[in-house]
Amino acid sequence: MPGDLRTLSAYKLETPESRPPPPKGLARLTVEIPSSYSEKVKEDAHPPPRWKTPEFMLYYVVFILAVPVMLWIPFRLSWSSHPNYPFYESSLSPGWIFGRRVDNSDNQYRSFRSGFSSLIYLSFTFLSIQWFYEIAARPYRSLTDWTVLFQIPFFNTFSTIMLFILHGTSALKVFFIMSINYAMAKLCGGSRATPILTWVFNGLVLFAIERNSGFKYAALHPTLGFLDGWEGVYPRWWISFNISMLRLVSFNMDYYWVCRRVGVPDTGAALSEKQRPRVNHPPEAYTFPHYFAYVLYPPLYIAGPIITFNDFLWQMRRPPSIDGRYKLQYFLRFVGCILTLEFILHFMYVVAIKDRKAWTGYSAADLCMVGFWNLIIVWLKLLVPWRFFRLWSLLSGVDPPENMVRCMANNHSTLGFWRAWHRSYNLWITRYIYIPLGGTRNRIVTTVLVFTFVALWHDLSFRLLAWGWLVSLFILPEVAARYLVPASKYGDKPWFRHVGAIGAVLNILMMMSANLVGFVIGTDGMQYMVGQVFGSWEGIRFLLTACACLFVGVQIMFEYREEEARQGIYRKC
């Protein structure tokens, strides 16, 4: 079980960062993260831009030819005149774009889409009451009090009401689990029993509520059966509890490290995004009202992003300055993302095709494009809710980590991909699992344990367990390549970039395979797809063509990251 951190070096503070200059040109396409800016990276020597070289002119021709084909194939497969259309037609719903039907068959996005208006109403109500509460509290605040701790009672009151509306009497189950977890932390303090009990208790709770669908009161005792009558508007409370479980662990572990004096004490200096989770609060700050507000903070309760307790409380004690221009840009990004997803679902029915396995007669290219666009939809269906809830949190005054840093199709590194995908979860895992278990000193063992936990945390199924082990396996070639052919030694060689691109193509194929198994078609569907691709010369020719196109795409990704580095941006992904 994760206990003490091995050394204090992981908590060493950097100089608090000032607001970096805004990205220019192409670098503006990636969402801005202040902590990714480094003056040292900007001052390092960089190769001259390749955007206008003959090599890249050839790549542009490939892009102009390949991208329309990638769009055309799933669009053609979604025509009502296609022979396979009747197999999945019943999965489609009435749409709102150009009279097209919409593929609303994905359960996760359908839940968000159907409840979107309610979420807008909920967020508007929260923000409006918060604004009035701030005005009402202003006369009672000291002129020297720059904290927003006075909002804690409002957060706790609103959260309590919200939970009863969402989960009915099952809100009492959430409160009960929270109370036991808090009591363990306070009773055990700096004892080594704290991390053991915390992980065992929360693991058992997750397993029990998953296997028993959250428990019925009547199953606990017949006399409690009447409590099952009020289920709320979202009775499946255990679905979102896995996010809450991460917060319970965060509070207990942060408090445990404070009691053991592991970490960084507060010096009174300004704190950056990277520093807030690592700087300790005084032990008396780890109170139940603060804990309650953190675990059930309304904008982040349902789906995250995940924020550590230390980070959340620092943003209450020393509120960050969130620029209004940044909020507007983020809102526009969110609108662009949701419209993109809606257009894809109206013109590409690949989720319904995948669910009904309506791919009889498809060529290898058809099958691979169905798989690719399903992965794009998986990325977008997670990106849209996460950005909505983060936008709500930003408007409320709390700045949680951005979950999706890069587009799914702009990743060439297996390690970098997991830093950019569900980034707040990655930061949580790094702090509470990866570093305590030894980090890079036990990289292979730690990686297997981490992805096993990630798979079981998502769902107690063999499919996701297989995904977790596949990801762990697929990370090994990149780790070996970085060790045998390090950029520090060979990075200036003319062949290095091209050899790296070949390796990146293999990385992309492995990452797509693992995610297709875990989140799209499972092991059976993957076996069918592999059989179709390698079972004929047509499939092999398509695979070689696809690898050539991916090679071009990787070269663009490399140069895009060089463009970021020239502006001092280094995202490690």
Coordinates of C-alpha atoms in Angstrom, one line a residue:
M1 CA 0.0 0.0 0.0
P2 CA 1.3 3.5 -0.7
G3 CA 2.7 5.0 2.4
D4 CA 5.5 7.4 3.0
L5 CA 7.0 9.0 0.0
R6 CA 10.5 7.7 -0.6
T7 CA 12.3 11.1 -0.5
L8 CA 11.4 14.7 0.0
S9 CA 12.9 15.6 -3.4
A10 CA 9.6 15.0 -5.1
Y11 CA 8.1 17.8 -3.1
K12 CA 10.9 20.4 -3.7
L13 CA 9.4 23.7 -4.8
E14 CA 10.2 25.5 -7.9
T15 CA 10.1 29.3 -8.2
P16 CA 6.5 30.4 -8.4
E17 CA 5.7 31.0 -12.1
S18 CA 4.3 34.2 -13.4
R19 CA 1.6 34.3 -16.0
P20 CA 3.4 33.0 -19.2
P21 CA 3.1 34.9 -22.5
P22 CA 0.1 33.6 -24.6
P23 CA 1.0 31.1 -27.3
K24 CA 1.3 32.3 -30.9
G25 CA 0.5 30.7 -34.2
L26 CA -0.2 27.0 -34.3
A27 CA 0.7 26.6 -30.6
R28 CA -2.6 28.3 -29.8
L29 CA -4.5 25.2 -30.9
T30 CA -3.6 23.3 -27.7
V31 CA -5.3 24.4 -24.5
E32 CA -3.2 26.7 -22.4
I33 CA -1.6 25.3 -19.1
P34 CA 0.5 27.9 -17.2
S35 CA 2.7 25.2 -15.6
S36 CA 3.8 24.0 -19.0
Y37 CA 5.8 27.2 -19.7
S38 CA 9.5 27.2 -19.1
E39 CA 11.9 30.1 -20.0
K40 CA 14.7 27.6 -20.0
V41 CA 13.0 25.5 -22.7
K42 CA 12.5 28.7 -24.8
E43 CA 16.2 29.7 -24.5
D44 CA 17.5 26.2 -25.5
A45 CA 18.8 25.7 -29.0
H46 CA 16.1 24.5 -31.4
P47 CA 16.3 23.4 -35.0
P48 CA 14.9 25.9 -37.6
P49 CA 11.2 25.5 -38.5
R50 CA 10.5 22.9 -41.1
W51 CA 7.0 24.1 -42.1
K52 CA 8.1 25.5 -45.4
T53 CA 10.7 22.9 -46.4
P54 CA 10.3 20.5 -49.4
E55 CA 9.9 17.6 -47.0
F56 CA 6.9 19.1 -45.3
M57 CA 5.4 20.2 -48.7
L58 CA 5.2 16.5 -49.5
Y59 CA 3.6 15.8 -46.1
Y60 CA 1.0 18.5 -46.9
V61 CA 0.1 16.6 -50.1
V62 CA -0.4 13.4 -48.2
F63 CA -2.6 15.3 -45.7
I64 CA -4.7 16.8 -48.5
L65 CA -5.3 13.3 -50.0
A66 CA -5.6 11.2 -46.8
V67 CA -7.8 13.3 -44.5
P68 CA -10.8 13.5 -46.9
V69 CA -10.7 9.8 -47.3
M70 CA -10.7 9.3 -43.6
L71 CA -13.9 11.5 -43.4
W72 CA -15.5 10.0 -46.5
I73 CA -15.4 6.3 -45.5
P74 CA -17.5 6.5 -42.3
F75 CA -19.8 9.0 -44.0
R76 CA -20.4 6.6 -46.9
L77 CA -21.0 3.7 -44.5
S78 CA -23.7 5.8 -42.7
W79 CA -25.8 6.4 -45.8
S80 CA -29.4 5.1 -45.5
S81 CA -28.9 3.4 -48.9
H82 CA -26.0 1.3 -47.6
P83 CA -26.9 -2.5 -47.4
N84 CA -25.9 -2.6 -43.7
Y85 CA -28.0 0.4 -42.7
P86 CA -31.1 -1.7 -41.7
F87 CA -29.0 -3.6 -39.2
Y88 CA -28.4 -0.6 -37.0
E89 CA -31.2 1.8 -38.0
S90 CA -33.2 1.2 -34.8
S91 CA -30.2 2.5 -32.8
L92 CA -30.5 6.0 -34.4
S93 CA -32.6 8.9 -33.0
P94 CA -34.1 12.0 -34.5
G95 CA -31.5 14.7 -35.0
W96 CA -31.3 18.5 -35.4
I97 CA -28.7 19.0 -38.1
F98 CA -29.9 19.2 -41.7
G99 CA -32.6 16.6 -41.1
R100 CA -30.1 13.9 -40.3
R101 CA -30.7 11.3 -37.7
V102 CA -28.2 11.1 -34.8
D103 CA -26.3 8.2 -33.4
N104 CA -27.2 8.7 -29.8
S105 CA -26.5 5.0 -28.9
D106 CA -23.5 5.6 -26.6
N107 CA -24.8 5.3 -23.0
Q108 CA -22.4 7.8 -21.4
Y109 CA -22.9 10.6 -23.9
R110 CA -26.6 9.9 -24.1
S111 CA -26.9 10.5 -20.3
F112 CA -24.9 13.8 -20.5
R113 CA -26.8 14.9 -23.7
S114 CA -30.3 14.2 -22.2
G115 CA -29.4 15.9 -18.9
F116 CA -27.5 18.9 -20.5
S117 CA -30.3 21.4 -20.0
S118 CA -30.7 20.3 -16.3
L119 CA -26.9 20.7 -15.8
I120 CA -27.0 24.2 -17.3
Y121 CA -29.9 25.1 -14.9
L122 CA -28.0 23.5 -11.9
S123 CA -24.8 25.4 -12.7
F124 CA -26.7 28.7 -13.3
T125 CA -28.5 28.3 -10.0
F126 CA -25.3 27.5 -8.1
L127 CA -23.3 30.4 -9.6
S128 CA -26.2 32.9 -9.1
I129 CA -26.7 31.9 -5.4
Q130 CA -22.9 32.0 -4.9
W131 CA -22.8 35.6 -6.3
F132 CA -25.6 36.7 -4.0
Y133 CA -24.0 34.9 -1.1
E134 CA -20.7 36.8 -1.7
I135 CA -22.5 40.1 -1.7
A136 CA -24.4 39.3 1.5
A137 CA -21.2 38.2 3.2
R138 CA -19.1 41.2 2.2
P139 CA -20.1 43.5 5.2
Y140 CA -19.1 40.8 7.6
R141 CA -15.6 40.1 6.2
S142 CA -12.5 41.7 7.5
L143 CA -10.7 44.1 5.0
T144 CA -7.6 42.0 5.5
D145 CA -9.2 38.7 4.8
W146 CA -8.3 37.7 1.2
T147 CA -9.4 34.1 1.6
V148 CA -12.7 32.7 0.3
L149 CA -13.1 30.3 3.2
F150 CA -16.4 32.1 4.0
Q151 CA -17.9 30.2 1.0
I152 CA -17.4 26.8 2.7
P153 CA -20.8 27.0 4.5
F154 CA -22.5 27.8 1.2
F155 CA -20.7 24.9 -0.6
N156 CA -21.7 22.5 2.1
T157 CA -25.3 23.6 2.2
F158 CA -25.7 23.5 -1.6
S159 CA -23.9 20.1 -1.8
T160 CA -26.2 18.6 0.8
I161 CA -29.4 19.8 -1.0
M162 CA -27.9 18.7 -4.4
L163 CA -27.1 15.2 -3.2
F164 CA -30.6 14.6 -1.9
I165 CA -32.0 15.8 -5.2
L166 CA -29.7 13.6 -7.2
H167 CA -29.6 10.5 -5.1
G168 CA -32.6 10.7 -2.7
T169 CA -32.0 8.9 0.5
S170 CA -28.9 7.2 -0.9
A171 CA -27.2 10.5 -0.1
L172 CA -27.1 9.2 3.4
K173 CA -25.0 6.3 2.2
V174 CA -22.5 8.8 0.7
F175 CA -22.4 10.8 4.0
F176 CA -21.9 7.6 6.0
I177 CA -19.0 6.4 3.9
M178 CA -17.4 9.9 4.0
S179 CA -17.7 10.0 7.8
I180 CA -16.0 6.6 8.3
N181 CA -13.2 7.6 6.0
Y182 CA -12.7 10.9 7.9
A183 CA -12.8 9.2 11.3
M184 CA -10.1 6.8 10.1
A185 CA -7.8 9.6 9.1
K186 CA -8.3 11.5 12.3
L187 CA -8.0 8.5 14.7
C188 CA -4.9 7.1 13.0
G189 CA -3.2 10.4 12.1
G190 CA 0.4 9.7 11.2
S191 CA 0.2 6.0 12.0
R192 CA 1.2 3.6 9.2
A193 CA -2.2 2.2 9.6
T194 CA -3.7 5.2 7.9
P195 CA -2.7 4.4 4.3
I196 CA -3.4 0.7 4.8
L197 CA -6.9 1.3 6.2
T198 CA -7.6 4.0 3.7
W199 CA -6.8 1.9 0.7
V200 CA -8.4 -1.3 2.0
F201 CA -11.6 0.5 3.1
N202 CA -12.1 2.4 -0.1
G203 CA -11.2 -0.6 -2.3
L204 CA -13.7 -2.7 -0.4
V205 CA -16.4 0.0 -0.6
L206 CA -15.9 0.3 -4.4
F207 CA -16.1 -3.4 -4.9
A208 CA -19.2 -3.8 -2.6
I209 CA -21.3 -1.0 -4.1
E210 CA -20.3 -2.1 -7.7
R211 CA -21.3 -5.7 -7.1
N212 CA -24.5 -4.8 -5.2
S213 CA -25.6 -1.8 -7.3
G214 CA -25.2 0.6 -4.4
F215 CA -27.1 -1.5 -1.9
K216 CA -30.8 -1.3 -1.1
Y217 CA -31.8 -0.3 2.5
A218 CA -34.1 -3.2 2.6
A219 CA -31.2 -5.6 2.0
L220 CA -29.5 -4.1 5.1
H221 CA -32.6 -4.5 7.2
P222 CA -36.3 -5.0 6.3
T223 CA -37.4 -2.1 8.6
L224 CA -35.2 0.3 6.5
G225 CA -37.1 -0.6 3.2
F226 CA -39.2 2.6 3.3
L227 CA -36.0 4.6 2.6
D228 CA -35.7 3.0 -0.8
G229 CA -38.8 4.8 -1.9
W230 CA -37.0 8.1 -2.7
E231 CA -34.3 7.5 -5.3
G232 CA -33.8 11.0 -6.6
V233 CA -33.3 12.1 -10.2
Y234 CA -30.0 10.1 -10.4
P235 CA -30.4 7.0 -8.3
R236 CA -27.3 5.2 -9.5
W237 CA -25.1 7.1 -7.0
W238 CA -22.4 4.4 -7.1
I239 CA -21.5 5.2 -10.7
S240 CA -20.0 8.6 -9.8
F241 CA -18.7 7.4 -6.4
N242 CA -15.5 6.1 -8.0
I243 CA -14.6 9.8 -8.5
S244 CA -15.5 10.6 -4.9
M245 CA -13.4 7.7 -3.7
L246 CA -10.3 9.4 -5.2
R247 CA -11.1 12.5 -3.1
L248 CA -11.5 10.4 0.1
V249 CA -8.0 8.9 -0.5
S250 CA -6.6 12.3 -1.3
F251 CA -7.8 13.8 2.0
N252 CA -6.5 10.9 4.1
M253 CA -3.1 10.7 2.5
D254 CA -2.6 14.5 2.5
Y255 CA -3.4 14.6 6.2
Y256 CA -1.3 11.5 6.9
W257 CA 1.8 13.2 5.2
V258 CA 1.1 16.4 7.2
C259 CA 1.1 14.4 10.5
R260 CA 4.4 12.7 9.5
R261 CA 5.8 16.1 8.3
V262 CA 6.5 14.7 4.8
G263 CA 6.1 17.3 2.1
V264 CA 6.8 21.0 1.9
P265 CA 5.8 23.5 4.6
D266 CA 4.2 26.8 3.6
T267 CA 6.6 29.7 3.2
G268 CA 3.9 32.3 2.5
A269 CA 5.0 32.7 -1.1
A270 CA 2.6 32.6 -4.1
L271 CA 1.8 29.0 -5.1
S272 CA 1.7 27.7 -8.7
E273 CA -0.6 25.0 -10.1
K274 CA 2.3 22.5 -9.5
Q275 CA 3.0 23.6 -6.0
R276 CA -0.5 23.7 -4.5
P277 CA -0.9 19.9 -4.1
R278 CA 2.6 19.6 -2.5
V279 CA 2.6 22.3 0.1
N280 CA 1.1 21.3 3.4
H281 CA -1.6 23.1 5.3
P282 CA -1.5 23.4 9.1
P283 CA -2.9 20.2 10.7
E284 CA -5.9 22.2 12.1
A285 CA -7.0 23.1 8.6
Y286 CA -7.9 19.4 7.9
T287 CA -11.4 19.8 9.4
F288 CA -14.7 18.1 8.5
P289 CA -16.3 21.2 7.0
H290 CA -13.3 21.6 4.7
Y291 CA -13.3 17.9 3.9
F292 CA -17.1 17.9 3.2
A293 CA -16.8 20.9 0.9
Y294 CA -13.9 19.3 -1.0
V295 CA -15.4 15.9 -1.6
L296 CA -18.8 17.2 -2.6
Y297 CA -17.8 20.5 -4.4
P298 CA -20.8 20.8 -6.8
P299 CA -19.0 21.7 -10.1
L300 CA -16.7 18.7 -9.8
Y301 CA -18.8 16.2 -7.9
I302 CA -20.3 14.3 -10.8
A303 CA -17.4 13.6 -13.1
G304 CA -14.4 15.7 -12.0
P305 CA -11.8 16.9 -13.0
I306 CA -10.0 15.5 -10.0
I307 CA -8.3 18.0 -7.7
T308 CA -6.3 17.1 -4.5
F309 CA -7.4 18.3 -1.1
N310 CA -4.3 20.4 -0.6
D311 CA -4.9 22.1 -4.0
F312 CA -8.6 22.7 -3.3
L313 CA -8.0 24.2 0.1
W314 CA -5.2 26.5 -1.1
Q315 CA -7.6 27.9 -3.6
M316 CA -9.9 28.7 -0.8
R317 CA -7.1 30.2 1.3
R318 CA -5.3 32.0 -1.5
P319 CA -7.7 32.3 -4.4
P320 CA -6.1 32.1 -7.8
S321 CA -6.6 34.9 -10.3
I322 CA -8.6 33.4 -13.2
D323 CA -8.5 35.8 -16.1
G324 CA -11.9 36.7 -17.7
R325 CA -10.4 36.4 -21.2
Y326 CA -9.3 32.9 -20.4
K327 CA -12.8 31.9 -19.2
L328 CA -14.3 33.3 -22.4
Q329 CA -11.7 31.4 -24.6
Y330 CA -12.4 28.2 -22.6
F331 CA -16.2 28.6 -23.1
L332 CA -15.6 29.0 -26.9
R333 CA -13.5 25.9 -26.9
F334 CA -16.2 24.0 -25.1
V335 CA -18.8 25.1 -27.6
G336 CA -16.5 24.1 -30.5
C337 CA -16.0 20.7 -28.9
I338 CA -19.7 19.9 -28.4
L339 CA -20.6 21.1 -31.9
T340 CA -17.8 18.9 -33.4
L341 CA -19.1 15.9 -31.5
E342 CA -22.7 16.6 -32.6
F343 CA -21.7 16.9 -36.3
I344 CA -19.8 13.6 -36.1
L345 CA -22.7 11.8 -34.5
H346 CA -25.1 13.2 -37.1
F347 CA -23.0 12.1 -40.1
M348 CA -21.0 9.1 -38.9
Y349 CA -23.0 6.3 -37.3
V350 CA -19.9 4.3 -36.2
V351 CA -21.0 3.7 -32.6
A352 CA -24.3 2.1 -33.8
I353 CA -22.3 0.1 -36.4
K354 CA -19.9 -1.1 -33.7
D355 CA -22.6 -1.9 -31.1
R356 CA -24.7 -4.0 -33.6
K357 CA -21.5 -5.5 -35.3
A358 CA -23.0 -4.4 -38.6
W359 CA -19.7 -4.6 -40.4
T360 CA -20.4 -7.6 -42.6
G361 CA -18.8 -7.1 -46.0
Y362 CA -16.6 -4.2 -44.9
S363 CA -13.1 -3.9 -46.3
A364 CA -10.1 -3.6 -44.0
A365 CA -10.1 0.2 -44.6
D366 CA -13.8 0.4 -43.6
L367 CA -13.2 -1.6 -40.4
C368 CA -10.2 0.5 -39.4
M369 CA -12.0 3.7 -40.0
V370 CA -15.0 2.5 -37.9
G371 CA -12.5 1.7 -35.1
F372 CA -10.6 5.0 -35.5
W373 CA -13.7 7.2 -35.4
N374 CA -15.1 5.2 -32.4
L375 CA -11.9 6.2 -30.6
I376 CA -12.4 9.8 -31.6
I377 CA -15.9 9.7 -30.2
V378 CA -14.7 8.1 -27.0
W379 CA -12.2 11.0 -26.6
L380 CA -14.9 13.7 -27.4
K381 CA -17.6 12.1 -25.2
L382 CA -15.3 12.4 -22.2
L383 CA -13.8 15.8 -23.3
V384 CA -17.2 17.5 -23.5
P385 CA -18.5 16.7 -20.0
W386 CA -15.1 17.3 -18.4
R387 CA -14.8 20.7 -20.0
F388 CA -18.3 21.6 -19.0
F389 CA -17.6 20.8 -15.4
R390 CA -14.2 22.5 -15.4
L391 CA -15.8 25.6 -17.0
W392 CA -18.4 25.6 -14.2
S393 CA -15.6 25.4 -11.7
L394 CA -13.6 28.2 -13.3
L395 CA -16.6 30.4 -13.2
S396 CA -17.0 29.5 -9.5
G397 CA -13.4 30.5 -8.7
V398 CA -11.7 27.1 -8.5
D399 CA -9.1 26.1 -11.2
P400 CA -8.9 22.3 -11.4
P401 CA -6.4 20.6 -13.8
E402 CA -7.3 20.4 -17.5
N403 CA -8.2 16.8 -18.2
M404 CA -7.6 16.5 -22.0
V405 CA -4.4 18.4 -23.0
R406 CA -4.1 17.2 -26.6
C407 CA -6.4 15.8 -29.2
M408 CA -6.4 12.0 -29.3
A409 CA -5.0 12.1 -32.8
N410 CA -2.1 14.2 -31.8
N411 CA -0.2 11.6 -29.7
H412 CA 2.8 9.6 -30.7
S413 CA 4.1 8.5 -27.3
T414 CA 2.6 5.9 -25.1
L415 CA 3.9 7.6 -22.0
G416 CA 2.9 11.0 -23.2
F417 CA -0.6 9.8 -24.2
W418 CA -1.4 8.9 -20.6
R419 CA -0.2 12.2 -19.4
A420 CA -2.5 14.0 -21.7
W421 CA -5.6 11.8 -21.4
H422 CA -7.5 12.3 -18.1
R423 CA -4.6 14.4 -16.9
S424 CA -6.1 15.1 -13.5
Y425 CA -6.4 11.4 -12.9
N426 CA -2.8 10.9 -14.0
L427 CA -1.7 13.6 -11.6
W428 CA -3.6 11.9 -8.8
I429 CA -2.1 8.5 -9.6
T430 CA 1.4 10.0 -9.7
R431 CA 1.0 11.6 -6.3
Y432 CA -0.8 8.8 -4.4
I433 CA 0.4 5.6 -6.1
Y434 CA 3.3 6.0 -8.6
I435 CA 5.7 8.0 -6.4
P436 CA 4.9 6.1 -3.1
L437 CA 5.6 2.8 -4.8
G438 CA 9.0 3.9 -6.1
G439 CA 8.3 5.7 -9.3
T440 CA 11.0 5.4 -12.0
R441 CA 13.1 3.2 -9.8
N442 CA 10.6 0.4 -10.1
R443 CA 9.1 1.5 -13.4
I444 CA 8.0 -1.8 -14.9
V445 CA 6.4 -3.2 -11.7
T446 CA 4.9 0.2 -10.7
T447 CA 3.4 0.6 -14.2
V448 CA 1.7 -2.8 -14.1
L449 CA 0.3 -2.1 -10.7
V450 CA -0.9 1.4 -11.8
F451 CA -2.7 0.2 -14.9
T452 CA -4.2 -2.8 -13.0
F453 CA -5.6 -0.3 -10.5
V454 CA -6.8 2.0 -13.3
A455 CA -8.6 -0.9 -15.1
L456 CA -10.3 -2.1 -11.9
W457 CA -11.2 1.4 -10.8
H458 CA -13.0 2.0 -14.1
D459 CA -14.9 -1.3 -14.1
L460 CA -14.6 -4.8 -12.5
S461 CA -14.4 -6.6 -15.9
F462 CA -11.9 -8.8 -17.7
R463 CA -12.0 -6.6 -20.8
L464 CA -10.6 -3.6 -18.9
L465 CA -8.2 -5.8 -17.0
A466 CA -6.9 -7.0 -20.4
W467 CA -6.7 -3.4 -21.5
G468 CA -4.6 -2.4 -18.4
W469 CA -2.1 -5.3 -19.0
L470 CA -1.9 -4.5 -22.7
V471 CA -1.1 -0.9 -22.0
S472 CA 1.6 -1.9 -19.5
L473 CA 3.1 -4.3 -22.1
F474 CA 2.9 -1.7 -24.9
I475 CA 4.8 0.9 -22.7
L476 CA 7.9 -1.4 -22.6
P477 CA 9.1 -0.9 -26.2
E478 CA 9.1 2.9 -25.8
V479 CA 10.9 2.7 -22.4
A480 CA 13.5 0.4 -24.0
A481 CA 14.0 2.6 -27.0
R482 CA 14.5 5.7 -24.9
Y483 CA 17.2 3.8 -22.9
L484 CA 19.0 2.3 -25.9
V485 CA 18.7 5.3 -28.3
P486 CA 18.5 8.4 -26.0
A487 CA 17.7 11.8 -27.5
S488 CA 20.5 13.3 -25.4
K489 CA 23.1 11.2 -27.3
Y490 CA 21.6 10.9 -30.8
G491 CA 19.1 13.7 -31.0
D492 CA 21.4 15.8 -33.3
K493 CA 21.8 12.9 -35.9
P494 CA 19.8 13.4 -39.1
W495 CA 18.4 9.9 -39.0
F496 CA 17.1 10.2 -35.4
R497 CA 13.8 12.0 -36.2
H498 CA 12.9 9.4 -38.8
V499 CA 13.8 6.4 -36.7
G500 CA 11.7 8.0 -33.9
A501 CA 8.8 8.4 -36.3
I502 CA 8.9 4.7 -37.2
G503 CA 8.8 3.8 -33.6
A504 CA 6.0 6.3 -33.0
V505 CA 3.9 4.6 -35.7
L506 CA 4.3 1.3 -33.9
N507 CA 3.3 3.1 -30.7
I508 CA 0.2 4.5 -32.3
L509 CA -0.9 1.1 -33.6
M510 CA -0.4 -0.4 -30.1
M511 CA -2.2 2.4 -28.3
M512 CA -5.2 2.1 -30.8
S513 CA -5.3 -1.6 -30.3
A514 CA -5.3 -1.4 -26.5
N515 CA -8.0 1.2 -26.4
L516 CA -10.2 -0.6 -29.0
V517 CA -10.0 -3.6 -26.7
G518 CA -10.7 -1.7 -23.5
F519 CA -13.3 0.9 -24.6
V520 CA -14.8 0.0 -28.0
I521 CA -15.0 -3.5 -29.4
G522 CA -13.4 -5.8 -26.7
T523 CA -11.2 -8.8 -27.3
D524 CA -13.6 -10.6 -29.7
G525 CA -14.1 -7.6 -31.9
M526 CA -10.4 -7.0 -32.0
Q527 CA -9.7 -10.6 -33.1
Y528 CA -12.2 -10.1 -35.9
M529 CA -10.6 -6.8 -37.0
V530 CA -7.1 -8.3 -37.0
G531 CA -8.3 -11.3 -39.0
Q532 CA -9.8 -9.0 -41.7
V533 CA -6.7 -6.8 -41.9
F534 CA -4.1 -9.6 -42.1
G535 CA -6.3 -12.2 -43.8
S536 CA -5.9 -10.7 -47.3
W537 CA -3.5 -8.8 -49.5
E538 CA -6.0 -6.0 -49.6
G539 CA -5.8 -5.7 -45.8
I540 CA -2.0 -5.8 -45.8
R541 CA -1.8 -3.1 -48.5
F542 CA -4.1 -0.9 -46.5
L543 CA -2.1 -1.4 -43.4
L544 CA 1.2 -0.4 -45.2
T545 CA -0.6 2.6 -46.6
A546 CA -2.0 3.6 -43.2
C547 CA 1.5 3.2 -41.7
A548 CA 2.9 5.6 -44.3
C549 CA 0.2 8.1 -43.5
L550 CA 0.8 7.7 -39.8
F551 CA 4.6 8.3 -40.4
V552 CA 3.7 11.7 -42.1
G553 CA 1.3 12.5 -39.2
V554 CA 4.0 11.8 -36.6
Q555 CA 6.4 14.1 -38.4
I556 CA 3.8 16.9 -38.1
M557 CA 3.4 16.1 -34.4
F558 CA 7.2 16.3 -33.9
E559 CA 7.4 19.7 -35.6
Y560 CA 4.3 20.9 -33.7
R561 CA 6.1 20.1 -30.4
E562 CA 9.2 21.9 -31.6
E563 CA 7.1 24.9 -32.4
E564 CA 5.8 24.8 -28.9
A565 CA 9.3 24.5 -27.5
R566 CA 10.4 27.5 -29.5
Q567 CA 7.8 29.5 -27.5
G568 CA 8.9 27.9 -24.1
I569 CA 6.0 25.4 -24.0
Y570 CA 6.8 21.9 -22.8
R571 CA 3.9 19.6 -21.9
K572 CA 5.7 16.2 -21.6
C573 CA 3.1 14.7 -23.9

